[in-house]
Tab-separated table of C-alpha atoms in Angstrom:
chain	number	residue	atom	x	y	z
A	1	UNK	CA	-20.526	-2.993	-13.921
A	2	UNK	CA	-20.245	-1.991	-10.577
A	3	UNK	CA	-16.899	-0.840	-9.230
A	4	UNK	CA	-15.852	-0.476	-4.921
A	5	UNK	CA	-12.962	1.794	-3.968
A	6	UNK	CA	-11.318	1.540	-0.559
A	7	UNK	CA	-7.849	3.162	-0.050
A	8	UNK	CA	-6.598	2.516	3.513
A	9	UNK	CA	-3.654	3.017	5.737
A	10	UNK	CA	-1.970	-0.002	6.799
A	11	UNK	CA	0.670	-0.405	9.551
A	12	UNK	CA	2.147	-3.587	10.853
A	13	UNK	CA	2.130	-2.379	14.514
A	14	UNK	CA	-1.497	-2.490	14.256
A	15	UNK	CA	-1.323	-6.318	14.294
A	16	UNK	CA	0.764	-6.030	17.573
A	17	UNK	CA	-0.158	-5.261	21.177
A	18	UNK	CA	1.503	-1.618	21.472
A	19	UNK	CA	-0.453	0.751	24.102
A	20	UNK	CA	-2.845	2.871	22.936
A	21	UNK	CA	-2.027	6.840	23.645
A	22	UNK	CA	-5.606	7.844	23.321
A	23	UNK	CA	-8.331	5.664	24.412
A	24	UNK	CA	-10.691	4.297	21.651
A	25	UNK	CA	-8.556	5.235	18.776
A	26	UNK	CA	-8.048	1.728	17.849
A	27	UNK	CA	-11.386	0.214	18.201
A	28	UNK	CA	-12.679	3.259	16.249
A	29	UNK	CA	-10.345	2.292	13.343
A	30	UNK	CA	-11.219	-1.312	13.408
A	31	UNK	CA	-14.561	-0.708	13.760
A	32	UNK	CA	-14.391	1.157	10.100
A	33	UNK	CA	-12.277	-1.137	8.685
A	34	UNK	CA	-14.974	-4.183	9.726
A	35	UNK	CA	-17.406	-2.044	8.260
A	36	UNK	CA	-15.198	-1.888	4.929
A	37	UNK	CA	-15.232	-5.958	5.556
A	38	UNK	CA	-18.899	-5.956	5.706
A	39	UNK	CA	-19.040	-3.762	2.568
A	40	UNK	CA	-16.896	-5.863	0.600
A	41	UNK	CA	-18.724	-9.031	1.830
A	42	UNK	CA	-22.160	-7.693	0.720
A	43	UNK	CA	-20.573	-6.631	-2.738
A	44	UNK	CA	-18.973	-9.895	-3.133
A	45	UNK	CA	-16.588	-9.038	-5.946
A	46	UNK	CA	-15.579	-11.080	-8.797
A	47	UNK	CA	-12.357	-9.503	-8.615
A	48	UNK	CA	-10.323	-7.295	-6.006
A	49	UNK	CA	-7.218	-5.191	-7.357
A	50	UNK	CA	-4.710	-4.495	-4.795
A	51	UNK	CA	-2.572	-1.623	-5.547
A	52	UNK	CA	-0.053	-1.892	-2.625
A	53	UNK	CA	3.818	-1.095	-1.817
A	54	UNK	CA	6.558	-3.341	-1.091
A	55	UNK	CA	9.158	-2.781	2.191
A	56	UNK	CA	12.364	-4.909	1.008
A	57	UNK	CA	10.324	-8.304	1.864
A	58	UNK	CA	9.753	-9.238	-1.985
A	59	UNK	CA	11.483	-6.518	-4.251
A	60	UNK	CA	15.174	-5.709	-4.019
A	61	UNK	CA	17.801	-3.173	-5.146
A	62	UNK	CA	19.331	-6.722	-7.180
A	63	UNK	CA	16.230	-5.716	-9.575
A	64	UNK	CA	13.736	-2.845	-8.485
A	65	UNK	CA	10.990	-2.489	-11.261
A	66	UNK	CA	8.613	0.500	-11.238
A	67	UNK	CA	5.451	-1.400	-11.571
A	68	UNK	CA	4.905	-5.211	-11.178
A	69	UNK	CA	2.013	-7.458	-11.740
A	70	UNK	CA	2.055	-11.016	-10.867
A	71	UNK	CA	0.435	-13.763	-11.967
A	72	UNK	CA	0.608	-15.852	-8.896
A	73	UNK	CA	1.784	-14.423	-5.267
A	74	UNK	CA	2.269	-15.568	-2.339
A	75	UNK	CA	2.307	-13.973	1.411
A	76	UNK	CA	5.384	-13.314	2.883
A	77	UNK	CA	5.909	-13.961	6.307
A	78	UNK	CA	6.807	-10.372	7.567
A	79	UNK	CA	5.380	-9.449	11.114
A	80	UNK	CA	4.130	-13.280	11.964
A	81	UNK	CA	1.190	-12.698	9.029
A	82	UNK	CA	-0.262	-15.955	7.803
A	83	UNK	CA	1.622	-16.874	4.661
A	84	UNK	CA	-0.031	-18.559	1.786
A	85	UNK	CA	-0.922	-18.136	-1.903
A	86	UNK	CA	-3.031	-15.432	-3.515
A	87	UNK	CA	-6.062	-16.699	-5.934
A	88	UNK	CA	-4.768	-14.714	-8.562
A	89	UNK	CA	-6.316	-15.422	-12.251
A	90	UNK	CA	-3.447	-15.839	-14.140
A	91	UNK	CA	-4.925	-15.384	-17.789
A	92	UNK	CA	-6.468	-12.263	-16.950
A	93	UNK	CA	-3.119	-10.961	-15.140
A	94	UNK	CA	-1.501	-11.881	-18.377
A	95	UNK	CA	-3.824	-10.018	-20.161
A	96	UNK	CA	-3.637	-6.771	-18.009
A	97	UNK	CA	0.476	-6.904	-18.725
A	98	UNK	CA	-0.391	-6.918	-22.522
A	99	UNK	CA	-2.992	-4.218	-22.356
A	100	UNK	CA	-0.594	-2.181	-20.256
A	101	UNK	CA	2.324	-2.526	-23.056
A	102	UNK	CA	0.030	-1.397	-25.684
A	103	UNK	CA	-0.368	1.823	-23.501
A	104	UNK	CA	3.318	1.967	-23.574
A	105	UNK	CA	3.803	0.711	-20.087
A	106	UNK	CA	6.755	-1.704	-19.962
A	107	UNK	CA	6.249	-3.068	-16.465
A	108	UNK	CA	7.544	-6.004	-14.820
A	109	UNK	CA	6.000	-9.083	-14.295
A	110	UNK	CA	6.146	-12.392	-11.886
A	111	UNK	CA	5.054	-15.434	-11.806
A	112	UNK	CA	5.802	-15.963	-8.436
A	113	UNK	CA	5.616	-12.638	-6.832
A	114	UNK	CA	6.292	-12.256	-2.995
A	115	UNK	CA	3.529	-9.807	-1.228
A	116	UNK	CA	4.504	-8.442	2.422
A	117	UNK	CA	2.065	-6.555	4.605
A	118	UNK	CA	1.380	-3.970	2.354
A	119	UNK	CA	-0.728	-6.300	0.315
A	120	UNK	CA	-1.720	-9.132	3.117
A	121	UNK	CA	-2.869	-6.651	5.730
A	122	UNK	CA	-5.688	-5.424	3.567
A	123	UNK	CA	-6.645	-8.836	2.151
A	124	UNK	CA	-6.554	-10.373	5.599
A	125	UNK	CA	-8.511	-7.375	7.166
A	126	UNK	CA	-11.251	-6.590	4.170
A	127	UNK	CA	-11.876	-10.511	3.441
A	128	UNK	CA	-10.496	-12.346	6.250
A	129	UNK	CA	-8.176	-14.525	3.785
A	130	UNK	CA	-5.283	-14.197	1.017
A	131	UNK	CA	-7.430	-16.375	-1.324
A	132	UNK	CA	-11.403	-15.690	-0.415
A	133	UNK	CA	-11.429	-13.611	-3.843
A	134	UNK	CA	-9.527	-13.355	-7.117
A	135	UNK	CA	-6.823	-10.940	-6.866
A	136	UNK	CA	-5.081	-8.836	-9.443
A	137	UNK	CA	-1.878	-7.964	-7.166
A	138	UNK	CA	-0.237	-4.578	-8.728
A	139	UNK	CA	2.861	-3.509	-7.321
A	140	UNK	CA	4.179	0.232	-7.473
A	141	UNK	CA	7.547	1.014	-5.926
A	142	UNK	CA	7.378	3.452	-3.056
A	143	UNK	CA	10.138	2.792	-0.950
A	144	UNK	CA	13.440	2.562	-3.325
A	145	UNK	CA	14.628	5.726	-4.764
A	146	UNK	CA	14.547	6.503	-7.727
A	147	UNK	CA	10.273	6.244	-7.730
A	148	UNK	CA	8.066	6.535	-10.449
A	149	UNK	CA	5.992	10.308	-10.479
A	150	UNK	CA	2.944	10.836	-9.349
A	151	UNK	CA	1.831	11.782	-13.146
A	152	UNK	CA	2.938	8.727	-13.921
A	153	UNK	CA	1.447	6.731	-10.936
A	154	UNK	CA	-1.636	8.290	-12.382
A	155	UNK	CA	-1.467	7.612	-15.640
A	156	UNK	CA	-0.748	4.044	-14.835
A	157	UNK	CA	-3.618	3.627	-12.638
A	158	UNK	CA	-6.111	4.848	-15.585
A	159	UNK	CA	-4.447	2.556	-17.979
A	160	UNK	CA	-5.232	-0.440	-15.455
A	161	UNK	CA	-8.911	1.339	-15.273
A	162	UNK	CA	-9.024	1.343	-19.338
A	163	UNK	CA	-8.334	-2.538	-18.998
A	164	UNK	CA	-10.849	-3.399	-16.181
A	165	UNK	CA	-13.222	-1.248	-18.093
A	166	UNK	CA	-13.606	-3.897	-20.926
A	167	UNK	CA	-14.419	-6.520	-18.020
A	168	UNK	CA	-18.322	-7.622	-17.101
A	169	UNK	CA	-17.353	-7.845	-13.752
A	170	UNK	CA	-17.952	-6.140	-10.138
A	171	UNK	CA	-14.424	-5.445	-8.818
A	172	UNK	CA	-13.041	-4.058	-5.568
A	173	UNK	CA	-10.151	-1.814	-6.228
A	174	UNK	CA	-8.008	-1.141	-2.990
A	175	UNK	CA	-5.008	1.351	-2.568
A	176	UNK	CA	-2.805	0.354	0.457
A	177	UNK	CA	-0.324	2.532	2.165
A	178	UNK	CA	0.383	5.748	3.655
A	179	UNK	CA	-0.662	8.481	5.132
A	180	UNK	CA	2.226	10.039	6.737
A	181	UNK	CA	4.469	8.183	8.469
A	182	UNK	CA	8.447	7.804	8.612
A	183	UNK	CA	9.508	4.177	9.414
A	184	UNK	CA	13.050	2.829	10.374
A	185	UNK	CA	13.612	1.519	6.868
A	186	UNK	CA	16.981	1.701	6.028
A	187	UNK	CA	17.972	3.982	2.851
A	188	UNK	CA	20.675	2.797	0.582
A	189	UNK	CA	22.439	5.618	0.305
A	190	UNK	CA	22.909	6.028	4.406
A	191	UNK	CA	23.641	2.345	5.171
A	192	UNK	CA	26.515	0.545	5.943
A	193	UNK	CA	27.595	-1.939	3.542
A	194	UNK	CA	25.758	-5.182	5.769
A	195	UNK	CA	22.580	-3.745	5.890
A	196	UNK	CA	23.015	-2.065	2.226
A	197	UNK	CA	23.208	-5.640	1.020
A	198	UNK	CA	20.190	-6.756	2.392
A	199	UNK	CA	18.242	-3.776	0.500
A	200	UNK	CA	19.937	-5.111	-2.776
A	201	UNK	CA	20.530	-9.167	-2.695
A	202	UNK	CA	17.101	-10.874	-2.944
A	203	UNK	CA	16.781	-13.154	0.063
A	204	UNK	CA	14.330	-14.694	2.180
A	205	UNK	CA	15.047	-13.953	5.988
A	206	UNK	CA	15.020	-16.081	8.816
A	207	UNK	CA	12.280	-15.713	11.340
A	208	UNK	CA	15.159	-14.459	13.879
A	209	UNK	CA	16.117	-11.988	11.288
A	210	UNK	CA	12.522	-10.782	10.421
A	211	UNK	CA	11.942	-10.435	14.539
A	212	UNK	CA	14.823	-8.499	14.996
A	213	UNK	CA	14.074	-6.468	12.458
A	214	UNK	CA	10.341	-5.402	13.823
A	215	UNK	CA	11.007	-5.126	17.380
A	216	UNK	CA	13.318	-2.148	15.772
A	217	UNK	CA	10.045	-0.569	14.505
A	218	UNK	CA	8.350	-1.193	17.727
A	219	UNK	CA	11.366	0.182	19.859
A	220	UNK	CA	10.924	3.355	17.330
A	221	UNK	CA	7.267	3.426	17.826
A	222	UNK	CA	7.746	3.905	21.162
A	223	UNK	CA	10.324	6.415	21.412
A	224	UNK	CA	8.145	8.251	18.745
A	225	UNK	CA	5.384	8.402	21.418
A	226	UNK	CA	8.107	9.880	23.934
A	227	UNK	CA	8.977	12.548	21.522
A	228	UNK	CA	12.392	10.733	20.904
A	229	UNK	CA	14.104	8.797	18.381
A	230	UNK	CA	14.968	9.107	14.403
A	231	UNK	CA	11.543	8.993	13.014
A	232	UNK	CA	9.687	11.837	12.169
A	233	UNK	CA	6.245	12.333	13.350
A	234	UNK	CA	3.006	12.006	11.399
A	235	UNK	CA	1.711	15.325	10.250
A	236	UNK	CA	-1.790	16.021	10.349
A	237	UNK	CA	-1.895	19.415	8.386
A	238	UNK	CA	-0.353	17.181	5.538
A	239	UNK	CA	-2.679	14.487	5.641
A	240	UNK	CA	-5.735	16.353	5.742
A	241	UNK	CA	-4.433	18.440	2.710
A	242	UNK	CA	-3.900	14.935	0.954
A	243	UNK	CA	-7.233	13.908	1.825
A	244	UNK	CA	-8.869	16.936	0.956
A	245	UNK	CA	-7.555	17.157	-2.449
A	246	UNK	CA	-8.048	13.150	-2.736
A	247	UNK	CA	-11.454	12.933	-1.625
A	248	UNK	CA	-12.431	15.966	-4.129
A	249	UNK	CA	-11.148	13.902	-7.281
A	250	UNK	CA	-8.571	16.196	-8.461
A	251	UNK	CA	-5.994	13.375	-8.935
A	252	UNK	CA	-4.105	15.511	-11.466
A	253	UNK	CA	-2.944	17.853	-8.897
A	254	UNK	CA	-0.788	15.295	-6.849
A	255	UNK	CA	1.437	15.453	-10.375
A	256	UNK	CA	3.238	18.032	-8.967
A	257	UNK	CA	4.148	16.623	-5.884
A	258	UNK	CA	7.730	16.058	-5.041
A	259	UNK	CA	9.467	13.297	-2.834
A	260	UNK	CA	11.410	16.366	-1.313
A	261	UNK	CA	8.376	17.370	-0.044
A	262	UNK	CA	7.237	14.481	1.078
A	263	UNK	CA	10.546	13.130	2.865
A	264	UNK	CA	10.420	16.543	4.455
A	265	UNK	CA	7.139	17.000	5.875
A	266	UNK	CA	5.524	13.523	5.598
A	267	UNK	CA	8.082	10.773	6.257
A	268	UNK	CA	9.471	8.237	4.154
A	269	UNK	CA	6.356	5.970	4.550
A	270	UNK	CA	4.269	8.763	2.810
A	271	UNK	CA	5.796	7.790	-0.516
A	272	UNK	CA	2.872	4.853	-0.590
A	273	UNK	CA	0.181	7.029	-0.951
A	274	UNK	CA	1.142	6.689	-4.852
A	275	UNK	CA	-1.014	3.351	-4.268
A	276	UNK	CA	-3.830	5.324	-3.434
A	277	UNK	CA	-3.914	7.734	-6.471
A	278	UNK	CA	-3.584	4.704	-9.010
A	279	UNK	CA	-6.343	2.982	-7.219
A	280	UNK	CA	-8.450	6.144	-7.609
A	281	UNK	CA	-7.331	6.516	-10.700
A	282	UNK	CA	-8.214	3.018	-11.888
A	283	UNK	CA	-11.685	3.332	-10.313
A	284	UNK	CA	-12.650	6.992	-11.763
A	285	UNK	CA	-12.015	5.188	-15.251
A	286	UNK	CA	-14.795	2.693	-14.672
A	287	UNK	CA	-17.431	5.314	-14.440
A	288	UNK	CA	-18.580	8.408	-12.016
A	289	UNK	CA	-16.759	7.770	-8.734
A	290	UNK	CA	-18.184	9.027	-5.362
A	291	UNK	CA	-15.689	8.999	-2.845
A	292	UNK	CA	-15.807	10.040	1.075
A	293	UNK	CA	-13.574	10.024	4.024
A	294	UNK	CA	-14.580	7.239	6.743
A	295	UNK	CA	-11.831	7.638	9.140
A	296	UNK	CA	-8.799	10.031	9.855
A	297	UNK	CA	-6.649	9.751	13.174
A	298	UNK	CA	-3.168	10.314	13.862
A	299	UNK	CA	-1.924	7.249	15.971
A	300	UNK	CA	1.683	7.859	17.018
A	301	UNK	CA	2.297	4.461	18.640
A	302	UNK	CA	1.595	2.890	14.999
A	303	UNK	CA	3.980	5.998	13.561
A	304	UNK	CA	1.242	6.641	11.121
A	305	UNK	CA	-1.785	8.894	10.158
A	306	UNK	CA	-4.342	6.451	9.814
A	307	UNK	CA	-7.088	7.237	6.820
A	308	UNK	CA	-9.782	5.072	5.348
A	309	UNK	CA	-11.609	6.489	1.906
A	310	UNK	CA	-14.259	4.633	0.173
A	311	UNK	CA	-16.227	5.279	-3.235
A	312	UNK	CA	-18.644	3.410	-5.230
A	313	UNK	CA	-19.473	4.176	-9.182
């Protein structure tokens, strides 16, 4: 069995034409991501497992699972990304859910999962399409308090790795999210009633509603670049500390990480590093994993500390 790990930041602003604050940074990131895409192409996996978050586009407080696996999935149209179905192997997804239940994980399942840019961006950037490969979509709640602890996330990833260890396949495991960033995502307890209802009641927003939300994010990014606005700037120190521990493989060290620390130092969006921890925990159950930091840079116009870590067993 051969396993490839790719953990990468995503920012929907990387799909826009926001002005670069430092020459060459965008090109450097995309060049490294293209190298990852070429590695995926050469590896030609039988299955891609994507651990990703959601940004209140597919999952809502009406019924917010901690973890969910889709037996079928379709991309949403946020940020004008191409929609369409993912190629999910239904029986394998169901078998994974049953295996996880045997390991005391009572996760949700979806026969019609909606995945937003947290999962579609890495699929587009790494494979060029949503349905080029068989994909197992794994949702981890990173945006809706209360979230799962890092210990539980790590154990969840390990359990998925145990399931995958019984399969004679080449696998690419992707963790999509983070690093430090503080987007203007509404918080339920701080939102007026109309915004709170949007977070609670499951709905499909119109293109006009999506455009209005996304314009607000673009404005927030421009204000952040000027040192203004509500968004906490990304923290290079926090990112570097996280990456050092992550690349070393000391995933248990993250068990002590608290949401309070993340909110205070790294920003609301940094909770998404849970996807990295789960992905790496799964990959490490499949053999000796060597990981390497391929890219890191603060990109304030994308609101985010952008990083890429790769690994092979």
